[in-house]
Phi, psi and omega in degrees: 000139181275122182266142176299142177260127175302136179252119179303133182303333184273353182294128181241002180231126180236101188306319183295330179290327174296316177297326179297330177299323176298317179298314181300315179296322180292324177296318178295322176302312180299323178298317183278344182244017183298332180288348181260359176282163178299141185306318181297315180293318180297321180291319180297319185261011187309313181299329180279311183296325185295343184231025181284009166300347178297346172302328177296325178300321177299319177300318183292317177296318177301314180299315179302317180293310187293318179293318179293318181296326182276323192239355187298330179262008180271136174268148179238070189287339183231158178295333179293317179293317177298319179297321178295316178301311184292325177297316178300315182291318180297317182281357168283329182267321199284319188305310180293317177301314180297323178298314180292320180294322181299318177293322179298326180300333180284349184246349189217134179270123176259149166283167180299314178299320179297318179302311181299315184291325177288316181295322182276357182063028177261358186297338182293345177278353188243121187298327182278352182240343192291345176246020178253172182067233173279098195306317184281358184284357173305326181290338177290327174298319178298313179299313183296323176299316177298315179303315183294323185268347187306312179302321177293318179299320179298319179295317180295321178297318179295323184278324184244259179196170177296316183297313181293322177295323176295321176298317176302318181295314177300319181297319177299320177297320178295319179297316179293323176295320176301319176298317179297319179296317179298315179299322179296316180294333179270009182058031180246013182251063189300319183264001175077050178294114176035063192280344181206162188289330179295319177297314180299319184292331185254328192253356183234162178301326185294336173266328183270007183305324181305326179294316178293320181294326176299316177294319178299316181293323177299322178300322178292319178300314181296319184289319190252333186251350176069320175209159185294143184276003183225145176266161173273159180302149175063019180069020182293129177302147181303318182304310183287326175298318178296320179295314180299314180295322178298313181295314180298317180296319179298317179291321181297334178300334179294335179287344182245020187055039174077212187258017183268016174211170186293320177302318178294319180296317180297317178299314180299310185289341178274318189262329182295316177299322181292314180296320178296318178302310183293317181298311180296319179301319179296317180295328180282321194253352185237152170258100178236171177300319180297314181295324178294317179295314182292343179267359181291161180304317181300311183290330176292320177297313180294323178297318177296328181271001188295328180294314177297319178303314181301321184279340182256350189285342167227150184118203188292331178295313177299314182301316181296317180295320181290324179289321189259340187230294190205155172251002181291124180298321181295314179295318179297321178302313180293316181295317179301317180294321179297315179295317182298320179296318178298316179300317183296310187281331183264341187229300187294309184296313179301320180295314183294322178296321178293319179297314181296326180287337182270324183249125181246136174239114183254000000 
């Protein structure tokens, strides 16, 4: 039987979680490249492939855990400390995104409002813009919103509870959606700011909050309880239980035509946070074959490069490679990872290290 491993409260690095980022990015790749797989394989795996956008859910649960584990006990008594924190988080996202966006600017004319919203990563709040520019960057708006609100969320959790804080978050989303609806009725919502509740529930932090909260709660479990207080049925290790639930939930979304209706959204928002919570808990607390593989040097390198991979696997980089080199999904997968590793070590990592050395959050 696999026994939980105590996790030191001060530990801030979990190798298997870095490797999991590679898995999450690869799942999103399969979702976007399912039409390039062999017909037989694509048909066999159709219920799974059709909803592998769930890889993004893993990123969100991971973010919730890592930010909470790093900052949940940090006080933000001054605007300067909060500003330093937010600068670090923003510059974790922006350099690679800005590099890709800069090349895109040479190919596409933006209006001034569009330019501002894309550069500021606020475009994800607007229905007419959230799939433009760097198409997958809508999720960066979700991430950035969480980063901005995290210190407040930590305070609310300490004062109230996770459940009540989640209700507050949903309520804020409803209020902003109400504003969007009013603007739409007044013909003043030209770019589609949070125009309906379905958009808010799927495309913004206020709807995707359960995934982040699952990660936040896991950080508290790790910090104070050392290991989970409950076992899975049949003595199943948490790691494998989380994987099984993740796969089943992803496939079940096909029964509801995915996340484009309320049954699918409810299923997604109920089961994805739970599966992510269990999967991450297992990787942190258990020694399994999966955790050993994800902790290897190769997977840590790929995990570190996963953000760049995520941003280049669709968009102008993909278009250029397909026009000039290959349409093979396998070859593109390898090439994307090679490019992403170069971007990480030559561009992303040096910038982030300089930013962290300059801005301190105590």
